[in-house]
Amino acid sequence: MGSGAGNFLKVLLKNCDVLAGPVVSLVYPLYASVRAIETKSATDDRQWLTYWILYSMITLFELTFAKLIEWIPIWSYTKLTLTCWLVIPYFSGAAYVYEHYVRPFFLNPQTINVWYVPRKKDVLSKPDDVQTAAEKYIEENGTEAFEKLIHRSDKSQMSGIFDDEHKYY
């Protein structure tokens, strides 16, 4: 009888991630989300909405890179640890990730300035660089267009600095 209980315990410990994963990532968050809906506090609503956003992102990542993840032997434990950090209210991991990474990305979309970079005609020609690209842009569009481009870039960088200093919640 003792060996049966010991074997059961071994199986339980070996498959901890398989057993705990759904409980930590789905069952508890579902329960906590329902409780959050029933309270008047917006803080817990935000925590669980944030969690579900991040859980969706993790799931999309897993679906996208499933073939690669198969080769990572500790992925299930890593995911379980990450999910615990996101779920457990003491850590508020979901709120932290959202406030520091997801929210700034969506509130301050970065514009990408696509410069015209001339292509090399042959191996021996002068290497392409930013100065050559700027000279080519001025040559094709004029000095005023280049100054407007620089001014627009400066404004977008300054608005990013202003938004970081004066966060609106």
mmCIF file with all atom_site columns, C-alpha atoms in Angstrom, residues 18-169:
data_model
loop_
_atom_site.group_PDB
_atom_site.id
_atom_site.type_symbol
_atom_site.label_atom_id
_atom_site.label_alt_id
_atom_site.label_comp_id
_atom_site.label_asym_id
_atom_site.label_entity_id
_atom_site.label_seq_id
_atom_site.pdbx_PDB_ins_code
_atom_site.Cartn_x
_atom_site.Cartn_y
_atom_site.Cartn_z
_atom_site.occupancy
_atom_site.B_iso_or_equiv
_atom_site.pdbx_formal_charge
_atom_site.auth_seq_id
_atom_site.auth_comp_id
_atom_site.auth_asym_id
_atom_site.auth_atom_id
_atom_site.pdbx_PDB_model_num
ATOM 1   C CA . VAL A 1 18  ? 0.257   19.286 -16.782 1.00 0.00 ? 18  VAL A CA 1
ATOM 2   C CA . LEU A 1 19  ? -2.015  19.284 -13.753 1.00 0.00 ? 19  LEU A CA 1
ATOM 3   C CA . ALA A 1 20  ? -1.322  22.762 -12.387 1.00 0.00 ? 20  ALA A CA 1
ATOM 4   C CA . GLY A 1 21  ? -1.229  24.522 -15.762 1.00 0.00 ? 21  GLY A CA 1
ATOM 5   C CA . PRO A 1 22  ? -4.980  24.500 -16.471 1.00 0.00 ? 22  PRO A CA 1
ATOM 6   C CA . VAL A 1 23  ? -5.817  25.267 -12.842 1.00 0.00 ? 23  VAL A CA 1
ATOM 7   C CA . VAL A 1 24  ? -3.438  28.238 -12.680 1.00 0.00 ? 24  VAL A CA 1
ATOM 8   C CA . SER A 1 25  ? -4.025  29.582 -16.182 1.00 0.00 ? 25  SER A CA 1
ATOM 9   C CA . LEU A 1 26  ? -7.771  28.926 -16.600 1.00 0.00 ? 26  LEU A CA 1
ATOM 10  C CA . VAL A 1 27  ? -9.744  27.729 -13.567 1.00 0.00 ? 27  VAL A CA 1
ATOM 11  C CA . TYR A 1 28  ? -8.553  30.283 -11.001 1.00 0.00 ? 28  TYR A CA 1
ATOM 12  C CA . PRO A 1 29  ? -8.574  33.247 -13.446 1.00 0.00 ? 29  PRO A CA 1
ATOM 13  C CA . LEU A 1 30  ? -12.133 32.344 -14.528 1.00 0.00 ? 30  LEU A CA 1
ATOM 14  C CA . TYR A 1 31  ? -13.250 32.241 -10.902 1.00 0.00 ? 31  TYR A CA 1
ATOM 15  C CA . ALA A 1 32  ? -11.439 35.487 -10.053 1.00 0.00 ? 32  ALA A CA 1
ATOM 16  C CA . SER A 1 33  ? -12.838 37.194 -13.172 1.00 0.00 ? 33  SER A CA 1
ATOM 17  C CA . VAL A 1 34  ? -16.415 36.356 -12.166 1.00 0.00 ? 34  VAL A CA 1
ATOM 18  C CA . ARG A 1 35  ? -15.735 37.656 -8.652  1.00 0.00 ? 35  ARG A CA 1
ATOM 19  C CA . ALA A 1 36  ? -14.203 40.823 -10.119 1.00 0.00 ? 36  ALA A CA 1
ATOM 20  C CA . ILE A 1 37  ? -17.301 41.457 -12.222 1.00 0.00 ? 37  ILE A CA 1
ATOM 21  C CA . GLU A 1 38  ? -19.439 41.219 -9.090  1.00 0.00 ? 38  GLU A CA 1
ATOM 22  C CA . THR A 1 39  ? -17.427 43.826 -7.150  1.00 0.00 ? 39  THR A CA 1
ATOM 23  C CA . LYS A 1 40  ? -17.613 47.571 -7.660  1.00 0.00 ? 40  LYS A CA 1
ATOM 24  C CA . SER A 1 41  ? -13.821 47.954 -7.746  1.00 0.00 ? 41  SER A CA 1
ATOM 25  C CA . ALA A 1 42  ? -12.292 48.740 -11.132 1.00 0.00 ? 42  ALA A CA 1
ATOM 26  C CA . THR A 1 43  ? -8.853  47.589 -9.968  1.00 0.00 ? 43  THR A CA 1
ATOM 27  C CA . ASP A 1 44  ? -9.665  43.884 -9.966  1.00 0.00 ? 44  ASP A CA 1
ATOM 28  C CA . ASP A 1 45  ? -11.523 44.239 -13.274 1.00 0.00 ? 45  ASP A CA 1
ATOM 29  C CA . ARG A 1 46  ? -8.399  45.755 -14.771 1.00 0.00 ? 46  ARG A CA 1
ATOM 30  C CA . GLN A 1 47  ? -6.186  42.997 -13.322 1.00 0.00 ? 47  GLN A CA 1
ATOM 31  C CA . TRP A 1 48  ? -8.257  40.226 -14.873 1.00 0.00 ? 48  TRP A CA 1
ATOM 32  C CA . LEU A 1 49  ? -8.884  41.925 -18.201 1.00 0.00 ? 49  LEU A CA 1
ATOM 33  C CA . THR A 1 50  ? -5.152  42.489 -18.383 1.00 0.00 ? 50  THR A CA 1
ATOM 34  C CA . TYR A 1 51  ? -4.513  38.854 -17.532 1.00 0.00 ? 51  TYR A CA 1
ATOM 35  C CA . TRP A 1 52  ? -6.802  37.641 -20.318 1.00 0.00 ? 52  TRP A CA 1
ATOM 36  C CA . ILE A 1 53  ? -5.072  39.930 -22.824 1.00 0.00 ? 53  ILE A CA 1
ATOM 37  C CA . LEU A 1 54  ? -1.669  38.534 -21.838 1.00 0.00 ? 54  LEU A CA 1
ATOM 38  C CA . TYR A 1 55  ? -2.944  34.957 -21.746 1.00 0.00 ? 55  TYR A CA 1
ATOM 39  C CA . SER A 1 56  ? -4.247  35.432 -25.291 1.00 0.00 ? 56  SER A CA 1
ATOM 40  C CA . MET A 1 57  ? -0.866  36.769 -26.378 1.00 0.00 ? 57  MET A CA 1
ATOM 41  C CA . ILE A 1 58  ? 0.933   33.778 -24.815 1.00 0.00 ? 58  ILE A CA 1
ATOM 42  C CA . THR A 1 59  ? -1.490  31.401 -26.525 1.00 0.00 ? 59  THR A CA 1
ATOM 43  C CA . LEU A 1 60  ? -0.962  33.106 -29.887 1.00 0.00 ? 60  LEU A CA 1
ATOM 44  C CA . PHE A 1 61  ? 2.796   32.883 -29.360 1.00 0.00 ? 61  PHE A CA 1
ATOM 45  C CA . GLU A 1 62  ? 2.500   29.167 -28.593 1.00 0.00 ? 62  GLU A CA 1
ATOM 46  C CA . LEU A 1 63  ? 0.341   28.523 -31.636 1.00 0.00 ? 63  LEU A CA 1
ATOM 47  C CA . THR A 1 64  ? 2.679   30.475 -33.896 1.00 0.00 ? 64  THR A CA 1
ATOM 48  C CA . PHE A 1 65  ? 5.891   28.877 -32.687 1.00 0.00 ? 65  PHE A CA 1
ATOM 49  C CA . ALA A 1 66  ? 4.581   25.403 -31.750 1.00 0.00 ? 66  ALA A CA 1
ATOM 50  C CA . LYS A 1 67  ? 7.230   23.561 -33.775 1.00 0.00 ? 67  LYS A CA 1
ATOM 51  C CA . LEU A 1 68  ? 10.029  25.526 -32.116 1.00 0.00 ? 68  LEU A CA 1
ATOM 52  C CA . ILE A 1 69  ? 8.556   25.241 -28.623 1.00 0.00 ? 69  ILE A CA 1
ATOM 53  C CA . GLU A 1 70  ? 8.443   21.435 -28.946 1.00 0.00 ? 70  GLU A CA 1
ATOM 54  C CA . TRP A 1 71  ? 12.237  21.496 -28.758 1.00 0.00 ? 71  TRP A CA 1
ATOM 55  C CA . ILE A 1 72  ? 12.370  23.491 -25.518 1.00 0.00 ? 72  ILE A CA 1
ATOM 56  C CA . PRO A 1 73  ? 12.139  20.904 -22.721 1.00 0.00 ? 73  PRO A CA 1
ATOM 57  C CA . ILE A 1 74  ? 11.437  23.411 -19.930 1.00 0.00 ? 74  ILE A CA 1
ATOM 58  C CA . TRP A 1 75  ? 8.766   25.411 -21.815 1.00 0.00 ? 75  TRP A CA 1
ATOM 59  C CA . SER A 1 76  ? 5.849   24.002 -19.815 1.00 0.00 ? 76  SER A CA 1
ATOM 60  C CA . TYR A 1 77  ? 7.561   24.896 -16.508 1.00 0.00 ? 77  TYR A CA 1
ATOM 61  C CA . THR A 1 78  ? 8.522   28.330 -17.806 1.00 0.00 ? 78  THR A CA 1
ATOM 62  C CA . LYS A 1 79  ? 4.955   28.985 -18.912 1.00 0.00 ? 79  LYS A CA 1
ATOM 63  C CA . LEU A 1 80  ? 3.607   27.761 -15.570 1.00 0.00 ? 80  LEU A CA 1
ATOM 64  C CA . THR A 1 81  ? 5.987   30.053 -13.661 1.00 0.00 ? 81  THR A CA 1
ATOM 65  C CA . LEU A 1 82  ? 5.129   33.029 -15.879 1.00 0.00 ? 82  LEU A CA 1
ATOM 66  C CA . THR A 1 83  ? 1.415   32.338 -15.538 1.00 0.00 ? 83  THR A CA 1
ATOM 67  C CA . CYS A 1 84  ? 1.713   32.108 -11.742 1.00 0.00 ? 84  CYS A CA 1
ATOM 68  C CA . TRP A 1 85  ? 3.475   35.469 -11.706 1.00 0.00 ? 85  TRP A CA 1
ATOM 69  C CA . LEU A 1 86  ? 0.713   36.972 -13.886 1.00 0.00 ? 86  LEU A CA 1
ATOM 70  C CA . VAL A 1 87  ? -2.146  35.426 -11.883 1.00 0.00 ? 87  VAL A CA 1
ATOM 71  C CA . ILE A 1 88  ? -1.166  35.721 -8.228  1.00 0.00 ? 88  ILE A CA 1
ATOM 72  C CA . PRO A 1 89  ? -2.537  39.068 -6.975  1.00 0.00 ? 89  PRO A CA 1
ATOM 73  C CA . TYR A 1 90  ? 0.409   39.549 -4.597  1.00 0.00 ? 90  TYR A CA 1
ATOM 74  C CA . PHE A 1 91  ? 2.750   40.005 -7.573  1.00 0.00 ? 91  PHE A CA 1
ATOM 75  C CA . SER A 1 92  ? 0.294   41.782 -9.914  1.00 0.00 ? 92  SER A CA 1
ATOM 76  C CA . GLY A 1 93  ? 2.420   40.593 -12.808 1.00 0.00 ? 93  GLY A CA 1
ATOM 77  C CA . ALA A 1 94  ? -0.345  41.110 -15.347 1.00 0.00 ? 94  ALA A CA 1
ATOM 78  C CA . ALA A 1 95  ? -0.767  44.741 -14.306 1.00 0.00 ? 95  ALA A CA 1
ATOM 79  C CA . TYR A 1 96  ? 3.006   45.283 -14.378 1.00 0.00 ? 96  TYR A CA 1
ATOM 80  C CA . VAL A 1 97  ? 3.449   43.849 -17.888 1.00 0.00 ? 97  VAL A CA 1
ATOM 81  C CA . TYR A 1 98  ? 0.455   45.763 -19.180 1.00 0.00 ? 98  TYR A CA 1
ATOM 82  C CA . GLU A 1 99  ? 1.507   49.120 -17.693 1.00 0.00 ? 99  GLU A CA 1
ATOM 83  C CA . HIS A 1 100 ? 5.164   48.874 -18.733 1.00 0.00 ? 100 HIS A CA 1
ATOM 84  C CA . TYR A 1 101 ? 4.996   47.105 -22.105 1.00 0.00 ? 101 TYR A CA 1
ATOM 85  C CA . VAL A 1 102 ? 1.554   46.673 -23.663 1.00 0.00 ? 102 VAL A CA 1
ATOM 86  C CA . ARG A 1 103 ? -0.087  50.005 -22.783 1.00 0.00 ? 103 ARG A CA 1
ATOM 87  C CA . PRO A 1 104 ? 2.767   52.244 -24.012 1.00 0.00 ? 104 PRO A CA 1
ATOM 88  C CA . PHE A 1 105 ? 2.877   50.283 -27.249 1.00 0.00 ? 105 PHE A CA 1
ATOM 89  C CA . PHE A 1 106 ? -0.790  50.950 -27.983 1.00 0.00 ? 106 PHE A CA 1
ATOM 90  C CA . LEU A 1 107 ? -0.997  54.507 -26.609 1.00 0.00 ? 107 LEU A CA 1
ATOM 91  C CA . ASN A 1 108 ? 2.149   55.786 -28.343 1.00 0.00 ? 108 ASN A CA 1
ATOM 92  C CA . PRO A 1 109 ? 2.388   53.997 -31.662 1.00 0.00 ? 109 PRO A CA 1
ATOM 93  C CA . GLN A 1 110 ? 5.848   54.568 -33.020 1.00 0.00 ? 110 GLN A CA 1
ATOM 94  C CA . THR A 1 111 ? 6.082   55.954 -36.499 1.00 0.00 ? 111 THR A CA 1
ATOM 95  C CA . ILE A 1 112 ? 8.737   54.516 -38.691 1.00 0.00 ? 112 ILE A CA 1
ATOM 96  C CA . ASN A 1 113 ? 10.461  56.987 -40.956 1.00 0.00 ? 113 ASN A CA 1
ATOM 97  C CA . VAL A 1 114 ? 11.307  55.183 -44.126 1.00 0.00 ? 114 VAL A CA 1
ATOM 98  C CA . TRP A 1 115 ? 14.242  56.876 -45.744 1.00 0.00 ? 115 TRP A CA 1
ATOM 99  C CA . TYR A 1 116 ? 15.241  56.437 -49.297 1.00 0.00 ? 116 TYR A CA 1
ATOM 100 C CA . VAL A 1 117 ? 18.513  54.540 -49.150 1.00 0.00 ? 117 VAL A CA 1
ATOM 101 C CA . PRO A 1 118 ? 20.178  54.267 -52.526 1.00 0.00 ? 118 PRO A CA 1
ATOM 102 C CA . ARG A 1 119 ? 21.246  50.803 -53.636 1.00 0.00 ? 119 ARG A CA 1
ATOM 103 C CA . LYS A 1 120 ? 24.816  50.013 -54.525 1.00 0.00 ? 120 LYS A CA 1
ATOM 104 C CA . LYS A 1 121 ? 25.436  49.785 -58.228 1.00 0.00 ? 121 LYS A CA 1
ATOM 105 C CA . ASP A 1 122 ? 28.433  47.514 -57.862 1.00 0.00 ? 122 ASP A CA 1
ATOM 106 C CA . VAL A 1 123 ? 30.732  46.153 -55.200 1.00 0.00 ? 123 VAL A CA 1
ATOM 107 C CA . LEU A 1 124 ? 33.357  48.878 -55.669 1.00 0.00 ? 124 LEU A CA 1
ATOM 108 C CA . SER A 1 125 ? 30.956  51.811 -55.329 1.00 0.00 ? 125 SER A CA 1
ATOM 109 C CA . LYS A 1 126 ? 30.740  54.039 -52.260 1.00 0.00 ? 126 LYS A CA 1
ATOM 110 C CA . PRO A 1 127 ? 28.903  52.330 -49.343 1.00 0.00 ? 127 PRO A CA 1
ATOM 111 C CA . ASP A 1 128 ? 25.354  53.474 -48.557 1.00 0.00 ? 128 ASP A CA 1
ATOM 112 C CA . ASP A 1 129 ? 24.923  55.519 -45.411 1.00 0.00 ? 129 ASP A CA 1
ATOM 113 C CA . VAL A 1 130 ? 22.495  57.934 -43.798 1.00 0.00 ? 130 VAL A CA 1
ATOM 114 C CA . GLN A 1 131 ? 24.265  61.024 -45.104 1.00 0.00 ? 131 GLN A CA 1
ATOM 115 C CA . THR A 1 132 ? 24.069  59.750 -48.687 1.00 0.00 ? 132 THR A CA 1
ATOM 116 C CA . ALA A 1 133 ? 20.379  58.969 -48.194 1.00 0.00 ? 133 ALA A CA 1
ATOM 117 C CA . ALA A 1 134 ? 19.724  62.450 -46.752 1.00 0.00 ? 134 ALA A CA 1
ATOM 118 C CA . GLU A 1 135 ? 21.562  64.126 -49.631 1.00 0.00 ? 135 GLU A CA 1
ATOM 119 C CA . LYS A 1 136 ? 19.560  62.081 -52.135 1.00 0.00 ? 136 LYS A CA 1
ATOM 120 C CA . TYR A 1 137 ? 16.288  62.979 -50.352 1.00 0.00 ? 137 TYR A CA 1
ATOM 121 C CA . ILE A 1 138 ? 17.165  66.717 -50.399 1.00 0.00 ? 138 ILE A CA 1
ATOM 122 C CA . GLU A 1 139 ? 18.160  66.452 -54.047 1.00 0.00 ? 139 GLU A CA 1
ATOM 123 C CA . GLU A 1 140 ? 14.832  64.862 -54.977 1.00 0.00 ? 140 GLU A CA 1
ATOM 124 C CA . ASN A 1 141 ? 12.447  66.733 -52.619 1.00 0.00 ? 141 ASN A CA 1
ATOM 125 C CA . GLY A 1 142 ? 14.174  69.950 -51.650 1.00 0.00 ? 142 GLY A CA 1
ATOM 126 C CA . THR A 1 143 ? 15.516  71.433 -48.438 1.00 0.00 ? 143 THR A CA 1
ATOM 127 C CA . GLU A 1 144 ? 12.090  72.493 -47.149 1.00 0.00 ? 144 GLU A CA 1
ATOM 128 C CA . ALA A 1 145 ? 10.718  68.948 -47.401 1.00 0.00 ? 145 ALA A CA 1
ATOM 129 C CA . PHE A 1 146 ? 13.752  67.632 -45.511 1.00 0.00 ? 146 PHE A CA 1
ATOM 130 C CA . GLU A 1 147 ? 13.344  70.276 -42.765 1.00 0.00 ? 147 GLU A CA 1
ATOM 131 C CA . LYS A 1 148 ? 9.649   69.374 -42.429 1.00 0.00 ? 148 LYS A CA 1
ATOM 132 C CA . LEU A 1 149 ? 10.592  65.725 -42.113 1.00 0.00 ? 149 LEU A CA 1
ATOM 133 C CA . ILE A 1 150 ? 13.110  66.481 -39.353 1.00 0.00 ? 150 ILE A CA 1
ATOM 134 C CA . HIS A 1 151 ? 10.643  68.792 -37.577 1.00 0.00 ? 151 HIS A CA 1
ATOM 135 C CA . ARG A 1 152 ? 7.905   66.122 -37.721 1.00 0.00 ? 152 ARG A CA 1
ATOM 136 C CA . SER A 1 153 ? 10.337  63.556 -36.294 1.00 0.00 ? 153 SER A CA 1
ATOM 137 C CA . ASP A 1 154 ? 11.345  65.916 -33.468 1.00 0.00 ? 154 ASP A CA 1
ATOM 138 C CA . LYS A 1 155 ? 7.684   66.567 -32.601 1.00 0.00 ? 155 LYS A CA 1
ATOM 139 C CA . SER A 1 156 ? 6.878   62.864 -32.388 1.00 0.00 ? 156 SER A CA 1
ATOM 140 C CA . GLN A 1 157 ? 9.897   62.258 -30.136 1.00 0.00 ? 157 GLN A CA 1
ATOM 141 C CA . MET A 1 158 ? 8.968   65.172 -27.884 1.00 0.00 ? 158 MET A CA 1
ATOM 142 C CA . SER A 1 159 ? 5.347   63.996 -27.576 1.00 0.00 ? 159 SER A CA 1
ATOM 143 C CA . GLY A 1 160 ? 6.672   60.583 -26.500 1.00 0.00 ? 160 GLY A CA 1
ATOM 144 C CA . ILE A 1 161 ? 8.771   62.247 -23.785 1.00 0.00 ? 161 ILE A CA 1
ATOM 145 C CA . PHE A 1 162 ? 5.799   64.366 -22.660 1.00 0.00 ? 162 PHE A CA 1
ATOM 146 C CA . ASP A 1 163 ? 3.507   61.333 -22.480 1.00 0.00 ? 163 ASP A CA 1
ATOM 147 C CA . ASP A 1 164 ? 6.033   59.410 -20.375 1.00 0.00 ? 164 ASP A CA 1
ATOM 148 C CA . GLU A 1 165 ? 6.312   62.274 -17.893 1.00 0.00 ? 165 GLU A CA 1
ATOM 149 C CA . HIS A 1 166 ? 2.544   62.916 -17.649 1.00 0.00 ? 166 HIS A CA 1
ATOM 150 C CA . LYS A 1 167 ? 0.843   59.538 -17.667 1.00 0.00 ? 167 LYS A CA 1
ATOM 151 C CA . TYR A 1 168 ? -2.918  59.485 -17.830 1.00 0.00 ? 168 TYR A CA 1
ATOM 152 C CA . TYR A 1 169 ? -4.685  56.598 -16.127 1.00 0.00 ? 169 TYR A CA 1
#
